[in-house]
Amino acid sequence: MKTINSKENEKADLITADSAPSANFIRSIIASDIKENKNDGRVHTRFPPEPNGYLHIGHAKAISLNFGIASEYEGGLCNLRFDDTNPGKEEVEYTESIKFDVRWLGFDWGDRLFYASDYFETLYDYAVQLIKDGKAYVCSLSAEEIREYRGTLTEPGKNSPYRTRSVEENLDLFERMRAGEFSDGAHVLRAKIDMASPNLNMRDPTIYRIRHVPHHRTGSKWCIYPMYDFAHCLSDSIEGITHSICTLEFENNRPLYDWFLNELKVKCHPQQIEFARLNFSYTVMSKRKLLKLVEEGYVSGWDDPRMPTLGGLRRRGYTPEAIRSFCERIGVSKTNSTVDISLLEHFIREDLNKRSPRVMAVLRPLRVVIDNYPASRVEEIDAVNNPEDPRMGSRRIPFSHVIYIEREDFREHPPKKFFRLSPGREIRLKHAYYIKCVKVVKDEQTGEIIELHCTYDPETKGGWSADGRRVMGTSHWVSAAHSLEVEVRLYDHLFIKENPEEVEEGEDFKSNLNPDSLVTLKSCRVEPGLRGAEPGSRYQFLRMGYFCVDSVDSSDERLVFNRTISLRDSWARIEKSL
Ligand code: ATP
Ligand code: MG
């Protein structure tokens, strides 16, 4: 049995087909480098997160790519490097969570864990070398003036009046910048390149700025900090990286990446290769925006199961295997595009279908009294745990006089094509018996259905009729007296719009938050066998979807389940089309 419909299949194929021509462009660059014995045939990549937030599914793509490629070659290596050049912003909490997430995804950096801040001294020396070579100068324009002097895409910039400072003066000023003599913004160190370059990145970019802010690793040792473009290429070079894989927005920074390495005549000159970042429908992925959702309380934290963070997906019940398969399937390309979130959902369904034991859980219980079943009798019914995998064995479920079925499995006045229970109609109880509805009991005041009365046919044990009589519907159920009451959380997309950034004037992305992204059901009922289920353990609730025990809020006294993903509900689709 496949859990995906043909439409989803088509979509998955379409996306693969789209990215197929370029799916291997990075691999083919590396293959030809090896053939030419470039870098002595070495392959060494890195994953360089900035520890200013939690990793998200987009990072998973970069992680799979960098660690994946390294693992494909003999002796291939991949470093984990924290790009912690921004003081103040980075936090230990983020560093630890990033390490945890990379390991959880199934990758291992071995003993190659690095921090850009470990290179501050070396980077400083490189900057001094540039000054001595007349390739960098201390500029004392204000930030505002620097912006004005930079020019625009259509107009060249103007040289800073400080561009002609002597090497001696620059060395003296730079040293004093380091010594803490000046306040933030008083001076910067800039590369001396070309203020008329059509590439704005090459118009004398800043390479050091003064910031009297302590750093979470170097404390108050430094009050000048290198800029990303300067620190990144040199960190790559210091670590002997061969292929520096990054996202497309750095394409225009590549000439600068190469400029620094060429001017400094470093031994190792990695090749920067850009690929398209992963964007998803119905979510935002920027760490800044995700942080806003956390800080302003729109979600319960970075690991809220609706978040696209790896922590959120993990808590929701996603497996690392599903995420890795997804990353492989989307491949890498040179054009930015948005991936339909249903593709990720497809991979988690496939994976969970194989690994999850089936159990019965009733999310919105409706009491059913089986009139002709003795009140004192309890029967243990055999049920296979996973029809996909006989190795998962079977279990026994109690059946008794009063059971619960799903409220939506009964209609007093069934519409056309509704094949479940209704007055006078017979259905199958999964694994158990055929039952027939003989009476509907309602609340006199509200008219709400309180309970049903049914009869069962003892000749249909196991859910099969000896006389070959057929029924149209099968319902799941639990025994009222034996089942456990649990809480279930149902999740939907965090945003109502496919592109949450599409907003009315004066609004921001938060105006597109989906008010129904979390529905909490407090009185659900599950099979008694789930008592003591471990946090994180995963199940398929028959017909209702895949669920996992919440790792934060669940306890032995009160189990809490998160719905990872629904099965496709064919009835909902039919009802919609009626
Ligand atoms: P954000 O824009 O959310 O702040 P970032 O790119 O600044 O993300 P980093 O911590 O700098 O986040 O990212 C580490 C690595 O992951 C970088 O190499 C970056 O290119 C890559 N990366 C980040 N987001 C994505 C994405 N959506 N798809 C693929 N790779 C990504
Ligand atoms: Mg970044």
XYZ file of C-alpha atoms and ligand atoms in Angstrom:
610
model
C 0.000 0.000 0.000
C 1.227 3.468 -0.872
C 0.182 6.362 1.270
C 0.454 8.939 -1.446
C -2.045 9.660 -4.133
C -1.119 9.968 -7.740
C -1.405 13.723 -7.669
C 1.240 14.003 -4.994
C 3.342 11.556 -6.907
C 3.060 13.674 -9.985
C 4.072 16.747 -8.073
C 7.059 15.002 -6.556
C 8.148 13.814 -9.979
C 7.680 17.253 -11.422
C 9.937 18.823 -8.854
C 12.583 16.187 -9.343
C 12.388 16.614 -13.061
C 12.761 20.357 -12.686
C 15.893 20.174 -10.639
C 17.262 17.099 -12.354
C 19.419 18.842 -14.987
C 21.240 20.845 -12.354
C 20.869 18.332 -9.547
C 24.461 17.304 -9.941
C 26.091 20.543 -10.939
C 28.050 20.769 -7.702
C 28.993 17.125 -7.891
C 30.165 17.491 -11.453
C 32.352 20.470 -10.520
C 33.899 18.379 -7.766
C 34.272 15.337 -9.993
C 36.174 17.326 -12.596
C 38.332 18.947 -9.895
C 39.291 15.522 -8.652
C 40.055 14.374 -12.162
C 42.419 17.307 -12.598
C 43.894 16.577 -9.181
C 42.991 20.049 -8.018
C 43.526 20.394 -4.225
C 45.524 17.106 -4.502
C 42.231 15.381 -5.076
C 40.839 16.409 -1.684
C 37.192 17.224 -0.985
C 36.638 19.319 2.104
C 33.425 21.246 2.735
C 31.966 23.052 5.726
C 28.634 24.026 7.177
C 28.966 27.559 8.595
C 25.914 28.567 10.653
C 25.726 31.853 12.435
C 24.705 30.989 16.020
C 21.913 33.561 16.154
C 18.914 31.268 15.962
C 17.801 27.687 15.614
C 18.360 25.691 12.450
C 15.450 25.327 10.065
C 14.583 23.017 7.212
C 16.480 25.299 4.812
C 19.637 24.686 6.796
C 18.933 20.963 6.530
C 19.387 21.330 2.795
C 22.767 23.019 3.266
C 23.794 20.448 5.889
C 22.795 17.475 3.736
C 24.622 18.973 0.821
C 27.885 19.757 2.604
C 28.098 16.676 4.804
C 26.554 14.507 2.095
C 29.055 15.485 -0.576
C 32.023 15.044 1.747
C 30.845 11.566 2.659
C 30.651 10.538 -0.982
C 34.407 10.803 -1.457
C 37.088 8.771 0.165
C 38.765 10.937 2.760
C 36.142 13.641 2.213
C 35.719 15.956 5.211
C 33.124 18.429 6.368
C 33.672 20.956 9.157
C 31.096 22.462 11.410
C 32.109 26.081 11.798
C 30.285 28.675 13.796
C 30.354 31.961 11.980
C 30.430 33.945 15.192
C 31.888 37.242 14.027
C 28.911 39.274 15.249
C 29.397 39.998 18.953
C 26.371 40.198 21.166
C 24.034 38.479 18.791
C 25.299 34.964 19.206
C 24.376 32.858 22.133
C 25.543 29.630 23.683
C 21.983 28.285 23.591
C 22.024 28.537 19.808
C 25.446 26.912 19.484
C 24.321 23.919 21.509
C 21.037 23.561 19.656
C 22.814 23.693 16.294
C 25.216 20.917 17.294
C 22.310 18.850 18.556
C 20.331 19.339 15.347
C 23.208 18.468 13.008
C 23.801 15.236 14.942
C 20.102 14.486 15.040
C 19.975 14.793 11.262
C 22.580 12.060 11.215
C 25.787 13.931 10.399
C 29.062 13.973 12.222
C 31.810 16.565 12.151
C 34.144 14.336 14.168
C 36.869 16.493 15.675
C 36.339 19.300 13.190
C 34.303 21.773 15.207
C 35.529 25.334 14.652
C 34.661 28.905 15.473
C 35.484 31.870 13.275
C 36.266 33.734 16.517
C 39.218 31.371 17.026
C 40.806 33.065 14.005
C 40.471 36.661 15.219
C 44.211 37.018 15.778
C 45.085 35.525 12.383
C 42.445 37.637 10.684
C 43.872 40.725 12.330
C 47.311 39.818 10.959
C 45.835 39.391 7.497
C 44.254 42.839 7.767
C 47.616 44.317 8.774
C 49.174 42.618 5.746
C 46.602 44.238 3.472
C 47.383 47.636 4.978
C 51.108 47.094 4.475
C 50.473 46.125 0.863
C 48.511 49.346 0.372
C 45.304 47.343 -0.104
C 43.398 48.561 2.929
C 42.933 51.874 4.688
C 41.299 53.305 7.762
C 38.334 55.410 6.746
C 36.864 57.974 9.100
C 33.693 58.821 7.228
C 30.483 58.213 9.145
C 28.304 55.250 8.218
C 25.926 57.689 6.556
C 28.702 59.261 4.499
C 30.088 55.890 3.479
C 26.654 55.019 2.135
C 26.466 58.298 0.185
C 29.946 57.831 -1.252
C 29.157 54.302 -2.357
C 27.022 55.424 -5.298
C 24.235 53.312 -6.754
C 23.768 50.509 -9.245
C 23.678 53.104 -12.013
C 26.196 55.594 -10.629
C 29.805 54.993 -9.645
C 30.900 55.769 -6.111
C 33.326 58.445 -4.973
C 36.655 57.866 -3.324
C 36.757 58.464 0.397
C 39.007 61.421 1.312
C 40.820 59.004 3.665
C 41.672 56.598 0.869
C 45.096 58.145 0.427
C 46.201 57.799 4.040
C 49.763 56.530 4.274
C 50.520 52.957 5.237
C 52.115 54.214 8.469
C 49.080 56.239 9.442
C 46.763 53.333 8.642
C 48.839 50.908 10.679
C 48.879 53.303 13.596
C 45.136 53.960 13.457
C 44.239 50.307 13.039
C 46.369 49.357 16.018
C 44.692 52.050 18.089
C 41.279 50.878 16.901
C 42.167 47.499 18.334
C 43.460 49.054 21.531
C 40.070 50.593 22.160
C 41.019 54.251 21.705
C 38.000 55.079 19.559
C 34.290 54.798 19.972
C 31.990 52.673 17.820
C 31.696 54.049 14.315
C 34.610 56.477 14.590
C 36.641 54.560 12.006
C 36.444 51.447 9.897
C 39.055 49.526 7.998
C 38.209 49.240 4.298
C 39.640 47.281 1.424
C 41.040 49.511 -1.312
C 39.505 48.068 -4.459
C 37.491 50.150 -6.899
C 34.804 52.731 -6.127
C 33.654 52.611 -9.742
C 33.161 48.842 -9.877
C 29.778 47.814 -11.274
C 29.667 45.352 -8.360
C 28.811 47.356 -5.250
C 30.502 44.763 -3.069
C 33.807 45.781 -4.610
C 33.465 49.481 -3.781
C 35.948 49.534 -0.941
C 33.978 47.255 1.382
C 34.390 47.526 5.123
C 36.493 44.746 6.594
C 36.681 45.769 10.256
C 34.448 47.873 12.438
C 34.687 49.049 16.008
C 32.176 47.563 18.390
C 32.627 47.804 22.112
C 30.523 44.738 22.722
C 31.740 41.605 24.487
C 31.779 38.393 22.497
C 30.404 35.151 23.909
C 33.712 33.366 23.305
C 36.412 36.036 23.311
C 34.918 38.135 26.083
C 36.141 41.729 25.972
C 39.448 40.874 24.313
C 38.345 42.523 21.089
C 36.554 45.727 20.312
C 37.050 45.483 16.558
C 35.339 42.725 14.633
C 35.855 41.482 11.084
C 33.015 41.660 8.573
C 31.471 38.525 7.133
C 33.065 38.761 3.668
C 36.553 39.096 5.088
C 36.175 36.492 7.832
C 34.404 33.901 5.768
C 36.804 33.382 2.886
C 39.799 33.430 5.213
C 38.202 30.982 7.661
C 37.581 28.681 4.706
C 41.184 29.065 3.619
C 42.603 28.515 7.109
C 40.641 25.276 7.417
C 41.762 23.983 4.025
C 38.256 23.977 2.590
C 38.217 23.017 -1.091
C 34.625 23.799 -2.034
C 32.812 26.571 -0.194
C 29.165 25.931 -0.924
C 26.775 28.757 -0.116
C 23.424 30.151 -1.137
C 22.739 32.212 -4.223
C 22.571 35.607 -2.541
C 26.357 35.414 -2.154
C 26.963 35.222 -5.893
C 27.846 38.921 -6.051
C 30.185 38.494 -3.096
C 32.250 35.886 -4.903
C 34.590 38.443 -6.595
C 35.307 39.835 -3.138
C 35.830 36.340 -1.727
C 38.427 35.752 -4.425
C 39.943 39.233 -4.139
C 40.880 38.800 -0.472
C 42.386 35.384 -1.058
C 44.319 36.542 -4.129
C 45.648 39.719 -2.524
C 46.731 37.847 0.572
C 48.351 35.118 -1.548
C 47.037 32.391 0.720
C 48.094 28.799 0.105
C 44.568 27.408 0.079
C 42.087 29.181 -2.164
C 38.687 27.456 -1.875
C 36.177 27.691 -4.676
C 32.883 29.332 -3.789
C 29.890 27.621 -5.377
C 26.376 28.985 -5.001
C 23.092 27.077 -4.982
C 19.470 28.140 -4.598
C 18.144 28.348 -1.071
C 15.144 26.349 -0.065
C 11.905 28.269 0.311
C 8.624 26.773 1.413
C 5.019 27.654 0.884
C 2.961 28.600 3.970
C 5.940 29.433 6.136
C 8.684 31.956 6.712
C 12.249 30.842 7.011
C 14.279 33.868 7.982
C 15.700 33.498 11.460
C 14.851 37.114 12.185
C 11.184 36.459 11.457
C 11.123 33.160 13.303
C 12.638 34.931 16.307
C 9.824 37.486 16.142
C 7.233 34.719 16.302
C 8.971 33.294 19.351
C 9.579 36.590 21.140
C 6.103 37.938 20.554
C 4.474 34.716 21.703
C 2.797 33.692 18.454
C 4.287 30.234 18.952
C 5.330 28.455 22.130
C 9.047 28.529 21.298
C 11.642 27.645 18.678
C 10.467 24.051 18.993
C 6.780 24.768 18.574
C 5.616 21.911 16.328
C 4.344 24.434 13.757
C 7.774 25.996 13.279
C 9.901 25.049 10.251
C 12.853 24.664 12.614
C 14.442 21.263 12.997
C 13.469 21.406 16.679
C 9.865 22.083 15.694
C 9.778 19.342 13.102
C 11.362 16.892 15.544
C 8.799 17.673 18.218
C 6.072 17.367 15.624
C 7.248 13.813 14.923
C 9.332 14.245 11.772
C 12.168 11.766 11.393
C 15.685 12.692 10.289
C 15.367 10.037 7.589
C 12.339 11.751 6.062
C 14.082 15.125 6.100
C 17.195 13.689 4.499
C 15.174 11.922 1.792
C 13.384 15.166 1.128
C 16.672 17.060 0.818
C 18.027 14.491 -1.601
C 14.878 14.598 -3.661
C 14.766 18.387 -4.098
C 18.369 18.329 -5.277
C 20.339 21.514 -5.853
C 19.773 24.097 -8.509
C 20.835 27.582 -9.498
C 17.375 29.124 -9.562
C 15.406 30.152 -6.525
C 12.017 28.576 -6.250
C 9.451 27.718 -3.635
C 8.897 24.097 -2.780
C 5.360 23.020 -2.025
C 5.209 21.968 1.619
C 3.180 18.909 0.602
C 6.362 17.448 -0.819
C 7.962 17.372 2.629
C 4.713 15.927 3.955
C 4.890 13.212 1.341
C 8.269 12.062 2.634
C 7.221 11.969 6.263
C 4.102 9.966 5.387
C 6.174 7.456 3.473
C 8.617 7.033 6.305
C 6.010 6.858 9.066
C 3.941 4.391 7.094
C 6.818 1.944 7.340
C 7.825 2.501 10.910
C 4.677 3.312 12.900
C 2.626 0.767 14.771
C -1.100 1.189 14.179
C -3.341 1.862 17.126
C -6.898 3.050 17.545
C -7.634 6.448 19.004
C -10.903 8.331 19.019
C -10.346 12.069 18.839
C -13.937 13.266 19.282
C -15.638 10.439 21.158
C -19.260 9.411 20.716
C -20.494 6.864 23.234
C -21.961 3.679 21.811
C -23.784 1.141 23.997
C -23.923 -2.333 22.493
C -27.242 -3.526 23.838
C -26.826 -7.238 23.206
C -23.221 -7.450 24.447
C -23.153 -8.577 28.103
C -22.276 -5.703 30.414
C -19.918 -7.846 32.457
C -17.996 -9.263 29.529
C -14.604 -8.067 28.303
C -12.974 -9.635 25.310
C -9.387 -9.343 24.108
C -9.318 -8.759 20.382
C -6.282 -9.546 18.258
C -4.957 -6.727 16.085
C -1.875 -6.586 13.876
C 0.456 -3.708 14.626
C 1.436 -2.883 11.083
C 0.003 -4.608 8.023
C 3.006 -3.219 6.090
C 5.451 -5.050 8.318
C 4.610 -8.434 9.857
C 7.725 -8.229 12.024
C 5.945 -5.633 14.129
C 3.675 -8.355 15.505
C 0.265 -7.912 17.029
C -1.434 -6.810 20.225
C -4.692 -7.423 22.065
C -7.339 -4.745 22.542
C -10.226 -4.937 25.016
C -13.755 -4.897 23.632
C -16.757 -4.368 25.902
C -20.373 -3.302 26.333
C -19.685 0.409 25.896
C -17.305 1.770 23.331
C -16.447 5.109 21.747
C -16.419 5.789 18.060
C -15.473 8.968 16.215
C -18.317 11.514 16.260
C -17.831 12.205 12.560
C -18.360 8.491 11.827
C -22.053 8.867 12.562
C -24.710 10.894 10.767
C -28.321 10.803 11.780
C -29.304 11.900 8.304
C -26.507 10.600 6.111
C -25.864 12.532 2.917
C -25.318 10.653 -0.315
C -21.991 8.811 -0.394
C -21.709 8.814 3.405
C -21.001 5.158 4.079
C -20.437 5.183 7.798
C -22.850 4.602 10.668
C -26.414 5.949 10.616
C -29.730 4.759 12.038
C -30.557 1.250 10.823
C -27.262 0.880 9.030
C -24.595 -1.723 9.714
C -20.846 -1.062 9.715
C -17.700 -2.894 10.711
C -15.746 -2.105 13.840
C -12.129 -2.573 12.886
C -10.744 -5.909 14.137
C -14.001 -6.538 16.098
C -17.598 -7.042 14.956
C -20.321 -5.682 12.747
C -22.621 -3.339 14.616
C -25.972 -1.860 13.643
C -27.379 1.375 14.997
C -30.781 0.894 16.599
C -31.324 4.080 18.575
C -30.055 7.641 18.864
C -30.208 9.331 22.281
C -30.231 13.113 22.287
C -30.033 15.837 24.845
C -33.569 17.108 25.154
C -32.550 20.719 25.469
C -29.757 21.075 22.954
C -30.629 18.276 20.576
C -27.022 17.141 20.690
C -26.458 13.427 20.237
C -25.343 11.956 23.563
C -25.056 8.290 22.723
C -26.005 5.607 20.271
C -27.417 2.200 20.925
C -26.281 -0.586 18.661
C -26.495 -4.331 18.381
C -23.563 -6.481 17.389
C -23.512 -9.690 15.393
C -21.501 -12.377 17.292
C -20.986 -14.185 13.979
C -18.759 -11.410 12.663
C -15.788 -11.771 15.006
C -12.625 -10.212 13.643
C -14.756 -7.856 11.566
C -15.711 -10.443 8.933
C -19.110 -11.928 8.270
C -19.328 -15.701 7.773
C -22.276 -15.319 5.407
C -20.350 -12.947 3.172
C -22.621 -10.049 4.017
C -20.883 -6.799 3.161
C -20.842 -3.434 4.838
C -19.664 -0.170 3.324
C -17.935 1.442 6.281
C -15.318 0.533 8.850
C -14.864 2.559 12.013
C -12.164 2.582 14.619
C -13.204 2.452 18.265
C -11.966 2.038 21.809
C -13.526 0.420 24.860
C -14.981 3.152 27.094
C -13.972 1.537 30.365
C -10.459 0.620 29.296
C -9.277 3.443 27.082
C -7.030 6.265 28.293
C -8.028 9.880 28.135
C -5.340 11.894 26.357
C -4.795 15.322 24.842
C -4.267 15.613 21.114
C -2.909 18.631 19.268
C -3.777 19.038 15.628
C -1.624 21.338 13.547
C -2.174 23.163 10.332
C 0.010 25.536 8.322
C 1.317 28.406 10.402
C 0.247 30.901 7.727
C -2.908 31.151 5.701
C -1.166 32.449 2.596
C 1.086 30.380 0.430
C 3.439 33.331 0.478
C 3.188 34.860 3.971
C 5.158 37.906 2.805
C 2.253 38.976 0.632
C 0.614 41.611 2.811
C -1.626 44.646 2.712
C 0.036 48.005 3.083
C 1.014 48.742 6.670
C 0.786 45.074 7.664
C 3.589 42.589 8.127
C 3.873 38.834 7.659
C 2.249 38.218 11.022
C -1.076 39.417 9.649
C -1.085 36.208 7.625
C -0.808 33.898 10.632
C -3.362 31.104 10.545
C -5.630 31.459 13.619
C -6.464 27.748 13.384
C -2.929 26.439 13.113
C -3.338 24.681 16.461
C -6.470 22.855 17.603
C -6.249 21.202 21.018
C -8.571 18.315 21.832
C -8.632 17.488 25.519
C -10.862 14.420 25.798
C -9.531 12.009 23.244
C -9.391 8.297 23.923
C -6.663 5.827 23.021
C -6.140 2.108 23.418
C -4.982 1.150 26.936
C -1.758 -0.282 25.511
C -0.438 3.256 25.061
C -0.140 3.743 28.809
C 3.399 4.888 29.562
C 4.234 5.596 25.912
C 7.693 7.177 25.680
C 8.012 10.841 24.708
C 8.733 11.036 21.004
C 7.284 7.605 20.179
C 5.290 7.524 16.982
C 2.023 5.842 16.043
C -0.465 5.763 13.292
C -3.881 6.418 14.776
C -5.980 4.399 12.379
C -7.660 6.641 9.828
C -6.651 9.805 11.754
C -3.021 10.263 10.851
C 0.443 9.927 12.334
C 0.965 11.077 15.891
C 3.821 11.243 18.346
C 4.005 11.673 22.085
C 4.917 15.287 22.790
C 8.389 15.487 24.254
C 7.721 18.569 26.354
C 4.205 18.513 27.783
C 3.397 14.812 27.936
C 3.592 12.945 31.247
C 2.718 9.497 32.525
C -0.407 10.928 34.130
C -1.510 12.678 31.005
C -0.303 11.735 27.576
C -0.158 14.502 24.988
C 0.023 13.628 21.308
C 1.030 15.819 18.391
C -0.374 15.073 14.993
C 2.618 14.913 12.710
C 0.565 14.644 9.563
C -2.876 13.485 8.561
C -3.593 10.579 6.290
C -5.498 11.883 3.340
C -9.127 12.102 4.208
C -11.091 10.965 1.199
C -14.389 11.887 2.784
C -13.416 15.506 3.397
C -12.566 15.751 -0.269
C -15.834 14.220 -1.379
C -17.803 16.473 0.963
C -16.015 19.512 -0.423
C -16.909 18.550 -3.972
C -20.591 17.917 -3.210
P 18.663 33.517 7.776
O 18.463 34.264 6.502
O 17.495 32.702 8.178
O 19.225 34.340 8.879
P 21.263 32.597 7.164
O 21.573 32.234 5.770
O 21.768 33.904 7.630
O 19.729 32.412 7.419
P 23.237 31.027 8.443
O 23.296 30.547 9.831
O 24.212 32.046 8.028
O 21.768 31.515 8.176
O 23.261 29.796 7.459
C 24.212 28.773 7.503
C 24.272 28.114 6.162
O 22.987 27.595 5.792
C 24.684 29.072 5.077
O 25.633 28.434 4.248
C 23.414 29.358 4.341
O 23.671 29.657 3.015
C 22.628 28.057 4.521
N 21.203 28.318 4.447
C 20.491 29.191 5.206
N 19.204 29.209 4.826
C 19.076 28.324 3.816
C 17.989 27.883 2.996
N 16.752 28.370 3.148
N 18.236 26.961 2.039
C 19.466 26.448 1.896
N 20.528 26.816 2.622
C 20.355 27.744 3.582
Mg 23.899 34.338 7.521
